[in-house]
Amino acid sequence: MELIAVNGLRKVYGTRGASVIALQDIHFAIEKEQFVAIVGPSGCGKSTLLKILIGLIPASQGEARLSGIAIAGPRRDIGVVFQSPVLFPWRTVLDNVLLPVDVQRLGRDKLMARAMNLLSLVSLHGFEKRYPRELSGGMQQRVAIVRALVHDPTILFMDEPFGALDAMTREQMNMQLQHIWLERKETILFITHSIPEAVFLADRVLVMTPRPGHIVDDVVIDLARPRNLDVMTTSDFGRHVKRIRDHFKTVGDLSA
Ligand code: ADP
Ligand code: MG
């Protein structure tokens, strides 16, 4: 069954005078256990789409469904990672990770093993008692990913999660995220403005063009897994990147 179904979504910001059409006629579906990336230049409406999907803002028209139920407000059965990790400085790594468990009163005993397992999966074993300030940016973002997964969400949403990291850390994070996905078979919707990042990570890349944001292509990335960074130098990888990049050439925007 489709986990996410988006039909005829439209979003207009502002009512009087200067209104902005941020999204226009968005349609797509995501199957369980798929890793889907949405790629598009800055300002094309990616975060707007994500905010609608996590129930933070309403759509102006159309609807989005998660597990068959219309998304009408914030829900607890999802995980979200933003560009900035937003950890609580006074909580240890483990206490940050267990925040959703505490807030939703799921019981620490039941989920402690899962939390520890996820921390190991992102190479943070031994850092449970550290505080966020003692960690690098990449490590903090890994804590945020574990926190988003600890309550076993139906789907993980990520909005440019590695955008603030340096290029080498970002590549390592991409490898780790693939590792998590292969191990845990999460369903992931990953938003990025980096075409190579989208192609490296995803099974499918939805291509969004600038305002009003509209999906113009749905590219199946059939590269074998596990993928390592060398895949980026292959002709198949280059072919996917070119196909996606060509959409932006036609509108004269190379910022992606
Ligand atoms: P992206 O995440 O792809 O960079 P956004 O979804 O953040 O794009 O923004 C899409 C468009 O909507 C941009 O033109 C932005 O200026 C506009 N926008 C975003 N949020 C608001 C808001 N709260 N009010 C008015 N315009 C907004
Ligand atoms: Mg954004």
PDB file of N, CA and C in Angstrom, residues 28-31 34-40 46 49-50 53 155-161 174 177 181 187-208 215-221 225 227 244 248:
ATOM      1  N   PHE A  28       2.180  12.787  -5.959  1.00  0.00           N
ATOM      2  CA  PHE A  28       3.119  11.663  -5.925  1.00  0.00           C
ATOM      3  C   PHE A  28       2.697  10.686  -4.835  1.00  0.00           C
ATOM      4  N   ALA A  29       3.288   9.508  -4.876  1.00  0.00           N
ATOM      5  CA  ALA A  29       3.027   8.514  -3.842  1.00  0.00           C
ATOM      6  C   ALA A  29       4.345   7.884  -3.445  1.00  0.00           C
ATOM      7  N   ILE A  30       4.418   7.445  -2.211  1.00  0.00           N
ATOM      8  CA  ILE A  30       5.623   6.770  -1.718  1.00  0.00           C
ATOM      9  C   ILE A  30       5.217   5.431  -1.123  1.00  0.00           C
ATOM     10  N   GLU A  31       5.907   4.390  -1.566  1.00  0.00           N
ATOM     11  CA  GLU A  31       5.648   3.044  -1.049  1.00  0.00           C
ATOM     12  C   GLU A  31       6.464   2.836   0.223  1.00  0.00           C
ATOM     13  N   GLN A  34      10.578   2.632   0.817  1.00  0.00           N
ATOM     14  CA  GLN A  34      11.288   3.346  -0.248  1.00  0.00           C
ATOM     15  C   GLN A  34      12.120   4.485   0.342  1.00  0.00           C
ATOM     16  N   PHE A  35      13.211   4.769  -0.350  1.00  0.00           N
ATOM     17  CA  PHE A  35      14.011   5.952  -0.021  1.00  0.00           C
ATOM     18  C   PHE A  35      13.801   6.925  -1.169  1.00  0.00           C
ATOM     19  N   VAL A  36      13.034   7.972  -0.918  1.00  0.00           N
ATOM     20  CA  VAL A  36      12.697   8.926  -1.967  1.00  0.00           C
ATOM     21  C   VAL A  36      13.346  10.272  -1.662  1.00  0.00           C
ATOM     22  N   ALA A  37      13.989  10.850  -2.664  1.00  0.00           N
ATOM     23  CA  ALA A  37      14.556  12.189  -2.497  1.00  0.00           C
ATOM     24  C   ALA A  37      13.750  13.176  -3.325  1.00  0.00           C
ATOM     25  N   ILE A  38      13.592  14.389  -2.790  1.00  0.00           N
ATOM     26  CA  ILE A  38      13.011  15.479  -3.571  1.00  0.00           C
ATOM     27  C   ILE A  38      14.119  16.504  -3.754  1.00  0.00           C
ATOM     28  N   VAL A  39      14.414  16.829  -5.005  1.00  0.00           N
ATOM     29  CA  VAL A  39      15.494  17.757  -5.264  1.00  0.00           C
ATOM     30  C   VAL A  39      14.961  18.977  -6.013  1.00  0.00           C
ATOM     31  N   GLY A  40      15.473  20.129  -5.650  1.00  0.00           N
ATOM     32  CA  GLY A  40      15.057  21.352  -6.338  1.00  0.00           C
ATOM     33  C   GLY A  40      15.837  22.523  -5.789  1.00  0.00           C
ATOM     34  N   LYS A  46      10.286  23.275  -1.324  1.00  0.00           N
ATOM     35  CA  LYS A  46      10.561  21.966  -0.704  1.00  0.00           C
ATOM     36  C   LYS A  46      10.144  21.948   0.771  1.00  0.00           C
ATOM     37  N   LEU A  49       6.425  21.984   1.237  1.00  0.00           N
ATOM     38  CA  LEU A  49       5.849  20.654   1.039  1.00  0.00           C
ATOM     39  C   LEU A  49       6.047  19.809   2.293  1.00  0.00           C
ATOM     40  N   LEU A  50       7.262  19.847   2.835  1.00  0.00           N
ATOM     41  CA  LEU A  50       7.543  19.059   4.035  1.00  0.00           C
ATOM     42  C   LEU A  50       6.667  19.491   5.209  1.00  0.00           C
ATOM     43  N   LEU A  53       3.369  18.002   4.873  1.00  0.00           N
ATOM     44  CA  LEU A  53       3.384  16.555   5.114  1.00  0.00           C
ATOM     45  C   LEU A  53       3.517  16.201   6.593  1.00  0.00           C
ATOM     46  N   ILE A 155       7.466   6.812   9.037  1.00  0.00           N
ATOM     47  CA  ILE A 155       8.265   7.417   7.973  1.00  0.00           C
ATOM     48  C   ILE A 155       9.195   8.461   8.583  1.00  0.00           C
ATOM     49  N   LEU A 156      10.370   8.590   7.977  1.00  0.00           N
ATOM     50  CA  LEU A 156      11.334   9.601   8.421  1.00  0.00           C
ATOM     51  C   LEU A 156      11.403  10.703   7.363  1.00  0.00           C
ATOM     52  N   PHE A 157      11.106  11.928   7.781  1.00  0.00           N
ATOM     53  CA  PHE A 157      11.209  13.088   6.893  1.00  0.00           C
ATOM     54  C   PHE A 157      12.501  13.829   7.200  1.00  0.00           C
ATOM     55  N   MET A 158      13.252  14.196   6.160  1.00  0.00           N
ATOM     56  CA  MET A 158      14.504  14.913   6.387  1.00  0.00           C
ATOM     57  C   MET A 158      14.568  16.117   5.450  1.00  0.00           C
ATOM     58  N   ASP A 159      14.723  17.320   6.027  1.00  0.00           N
ATOM     59  CA  ASP A 159      14.762  18.541   5.221  1.00  0.00           C
ATOM     60  C   ASP A 159      16.187  19.109   5.200  1.00  0.00           C
ATOM     61  N   GLU A 160      16.918  18.853   4.134  1.00  0.00           N
ATOM     62  CA  GLU A 160      18.309  19.280   3.973  1.00  0.00           C
ATOM     63  C   GLU A 160      19.124  19.006   5.242  1.00  0.00           C
ATOM     64  N   PRO A 161      19.084  17.754   5.728  1.00  0.00           N
ATOM     65  CA  PRO A 161      19.670  17.486   7.041  1.00  0.00           C
ATOM     66  C   PRO A 161      21.181  17.682   7.105  1.00  0.00           C
ATOM     67  N   ASN A 174      26.059  10.637   4.437  1.00  0.00           N
ATOM     68  CA  ASN A 174      25.295   9.944   3.398  1.00  0.00           C
ATOM     69  C   ASN A 174      25.528   8.434   3.467  1.00  0.00           C
ATOM     70  N   LEU A 177      23.672   7.157   6.554  1.00  0.00           N
ATOM     71  CA  LEU A 177      22.223   7.143   6.372  1.00  0.00           C
ATOM     72  C   LEU A 177      21.810   5.948   5.516  1.00  0.00           C
ATOM     73  N   TRP A 181      19.383   2.858   6.606  1.00  0.00           N
ATOM     74  CA  TRP A 181      18.244   2.479   5.776  1.00  0.00           C
ATOM     75  C   TRP A 181      18.316   1.000   5.375  1.00  0.00           C
ATOM     76  N   THR A 187      11.169   3.945   5.887  1.00  0.00           N
ATOM     77  CA  THR A 187      10.728   4.696   4.714  1.00  0.00           C
ATOM     78  C   THR A 187      11.239   6.122   4.922  1.00  0.00           C
ATOM     79  N   ILE A 188      11.924   6.651   3.915  1.00  0.00           N
ATOM     80  CA  ILE A 188      12.536   7.976   4.087  1.00  0.00           C
ATOM     81  C   ILE A 188      12.150   8.913   2.951  1.00  0.00           C
ATOM     82  N   LEU A 189      11.751  10.127   3.326  1.00  0.00           N
ATOM     83  CA  LEU A 189      11.580  11.199   2.344  1.00  0.00           C
ATOM     84  C   LEU A 189      12.641  12.247   2.658  1.00  0.00           C
ATOM     85  N   PHE A 190      13.585  12.389   1.728  1.00  0.00           N
ATOM     86  CA  PHE A 190      14.786  13.183   1.963  1.00  0.00           C
ATOM     87  C   PHE A 190      14.791  14.378   1.022  1.00  0.00           C
ATOM     88  N   ILE A 191      14.801  15.581   1.580  1.00  0.00           N
ATOM     89  CA  ILE A 191      14.793  16.792   0.767  1.00  0.00           C
ATOM     90  C   ILE A 191      16.187  17.383   0.676  1.00  0.00           C
ATOM     91  N   THR A 192      16.596  17.753  -0.524  1.00  0.00           N
ATOM     92  CA  THR A 192      17.936  18.320  -0.705  1.00  0.00           C
ATOM     93  C   THR A 192      17.953  19.238  -1.932  1.00  0.00           C
ATOM     94  N   HIS A 193      18.942  20.174  -1.958  1.00  0.00           N
ATOM     95  CA  HIS A 193      19.122  20.906  -3.207  1.00  0.00           C
ATOM     96  C   HIS A 193      20.336  20.366  -3.970  1.00  0.00           C
ATOM     97  N   SER A 194      20.930  19.284  -3.435  1.00  0.00           N
ATOM     98  CA  SER A 194      22.101  18.698  -4.092  1.00  0.00           C
ATOM     99  C   SER A 194      21.695  17.505  -4.953  1.00  0.00           C
ATOM    100  N   ILE A 195      21.889  17.637  -6.259  1.00  0.00           N
ATOM    101  CA  ILE A 195      21.519  16.554  -7.172  1.00  0.00           C
ATOM    102  C   ILE A 195      22.350  15.285  -6.898  1.00  0.00           C
ATOM    103  N   PRO A 196      23.702  15.391  -6.775  1.00  0.00           N
ATOM    104  CA  PRO A 196      24.471  14.167  -6.499  1.00  0.00           C
ATOM    105  C   PRO A 196      24.051  13.489  -5.187  1.00  0.00           C
ATOM    106  N   GLU A 197      23.737  14.277  -4.175  1.00  0.00           N
ATOM    107  CA  GLU A 197      23.307  13.688  -2.900  1.00  0.00           C
ATOM    108  C   GLU A 197      22.010  12.895  -3.087  1.00  0.00           C
ATOM    109  N   ALA A 198      21.070  13.469  -3.825  1.00  0.00           N
ATOM    110  CA  ALA A 198      19.790  12.798  -4.081  1.00  0.00           C
ATOM    111  C   ALA A 198      20.012  11.492  -4.834  1.00  0.00           C
ATOM    112  N   VAL A 199      20.851  11.532  -5.871  1.00  0.00           N
ATOM    113  CA  VAL A 199      21.084  10.329  -6.694  1.00  0.00           C
ATOM    114  C   VAL A 199      21.817   9.267  -5.884  1.00  0.00           C
ATOM    115  N   PHE A 200      22.769   9.703  -5.069  1.00  0.00           N
ATOM    116  CA  PHE A 200      23.533   8.742  -4.258  1.00  0.00           C
ATOM    117  C   PHE A 200      22.620   7.988  -3.294  1.00  0.00           C
ATOM    118  N   LEU A 201      21.695   8.715  -2.654  1.00  0.00           N
ATOM    119  CA  LEU A 201      20.914   8.126  -1.569  1.00  0.00           C
ATOM    120  C   LEU A 201      19.659   7.380  -2.015  1.00  0.00           C
ATOM    121  N   ALA A 202      18.990   7.881  -3.032  1.00  0.00           N
ATOM    122  CA  ALA A 202      17.589   7.498  -3.222  1.00  0.00           C
ATOM    123  C   ALA A 202      17.343   6.337  -4.186  1.00  0.00           C
ATOM    124  N   ASP A 203      16.167   5.731  -4.022  1.00  0.00           N
ATOM    125  CA  ASP A 203      15.644   4.786  -5.007  1.00  0.00           C
ATOM    126  C   ASP A 203      14.937   5.548  -6.116  1.00  0.00           C
ATOM    127  N   ARG A 204      14.420   6.682  -5.726  1.00  0.00           N
ATOM    128  CA  ARG A 204      13.646   7.517  -6.656  1.00  0.00           C
ATOM    129  C   ARG A 204      13.928   8.968  -6.336  1.00  0.00           C
ATOM    130  N   VAL A 205      14.093   9.782  -7.367  1.00  0.00           N
ATOM    131  CA  VAL A 205      14.278  11.216  -7.147  1.00  0.00           C
ATOM    132  C   VAL A 205      13.125  11.962  -7.819  1.00  0.00           C
ATOM    133  N   LEU A 206      12.390  12.724  -7.023  1.00  0.00           N
ATOM    134  CA  LEU A 206      11.353  13.601  -7.569  1.00  0.00           C
ATOM    135  C   LEU A 206      11.994  14.957  -7.815  1.00  0.00           C
ATOM    136  N   VAL A 207      11.838  15.465  -9.004  1.00  0.00           N
ATOM    137  CA  VAL A 207      12.509  16.711  -9.380  1.00  0.00           C
ATOM    138  C   VAL A 207      11.511  17.863  -9.345  1.00  0.00           C
ATOM    139  N   MET A 208      11.837  18.885  -8.572  1.00  0.00           N
ATOM    140  CA  MET A 208      10.923  20.013  -8.397  1.00  0.00           C
ATOM    141  C   MET A 208      11.520  21.264  -9.023  1.00  0.00           C
ATOM    142  N   ILE A 215       6.366  19.178  -9.528  1.00  0.00           N
ATOM    143  CA  ILE A 215       7.243  18.030  -9.783  1.00  0.00           C
ATOM    144  C   ILE A 215       7.230  17.708 -11.269  1.00  0.00           C
ATOM    145  N   VAL A 216       8.415  17.798 -11.888  1.00  0.00           N
ATOM    146  CA  VAL A 216       8.497  17.625 -13.339  1.00  0.00           C
ATOM    147  C   VAL A 216       9.076  16.279 -13.753  1.00  0.00           C
ATOM    148  N   ASP A 217       9.665  15.555 -12.799  1.00  0.00           N
ATOM    149  CA  ASP A 217      10.239  14.268 -13.198  1.00  0.00           C
ATOM    150  C   ASP A 217      10.307  13.360 -11.975  1.00  0.00           C
ATOM    151  N   ASP A 218      10.297  12.070 -12.255  1.00  0.00           N
ATOM    152  CA  ASP A 218      10.331  11.051 -11.213  1.00  0.00           C
ATOM    153  C   ASP A 218      11.331  10.030 -11.728  1.00  0.00           C
ATOM    154  N   VAL A 219      12.550  10.089 -11.215  1.00  0.00           N
ATOM    155  CA  VAL A 219      13.654   9.320 -11.780  1.00  0.00           C
ATOM    156  C   VAL A 219      13.972   8.109 -10.904  1.00  0.00           C
ATOM    157  N   VAL A 220      13.903   6.922 -11.470  1.00  0.00           N
ATOM    158  CA  VAL A 220      14.243   5.706 -10.727  1.00  0.00           C
ATOM    159  C   VAL A 220      15.754   5.539 -10.746  1.00  0.00           C
ATOM    160  N   ILE A 221      16.335   5.430  -9.558  1.00  0.00           N
ATOM    161  CA  ILE A 221      17.789   5.267  -9.439  1.00  0.00           C
ATOM    162  C   ILE A 221      18.068   3.794  -9.145  1.00  0.00           C
ATOM    163  N   ARG A 225      23.046  -1.563  -4.458  1.00  0.00           N
ATOM    164  CA  ARG A 225      23.398  -1.221  -3.076  1.00  0.00           C
ATOM    165  C   ARG A 225      24.102  -2.401  -2.438  1.00  0.00           C
ATOM    166  N   ARG A 227      25.838   1.255  -1.890  1.00  0.00           N
ATOM    167  CA  ARG A 227      26.604   2.141  -2.771  1.00  0.00           C
ATOM    168  C   ARG A 227      27.757   2.724  -1.964  1.00  0.00           C
ATOM    169  N   ILE A 244      18.619  14.927 -14.417  1.00  0.00           N
ATOM    170  CA  ILE A 244      17.978  15.822 -13.451  1.00  0.00           C
ATOM    171  C   ILE A 244      18.428  17.267 -13.685  1.00  0.00           C
ATOM    172  N   PHE A 248      16.836  21.926 -14.994  1.00  0.00           N
ATOM    173  CA  PHE A 248      17.088  23.274 -14.492  1.00  0.00           C
ATOM    174  C   PHE A 248      17.709  24.157 -15.562  1.00  0.00           C
TER     175      PHE A 248
END
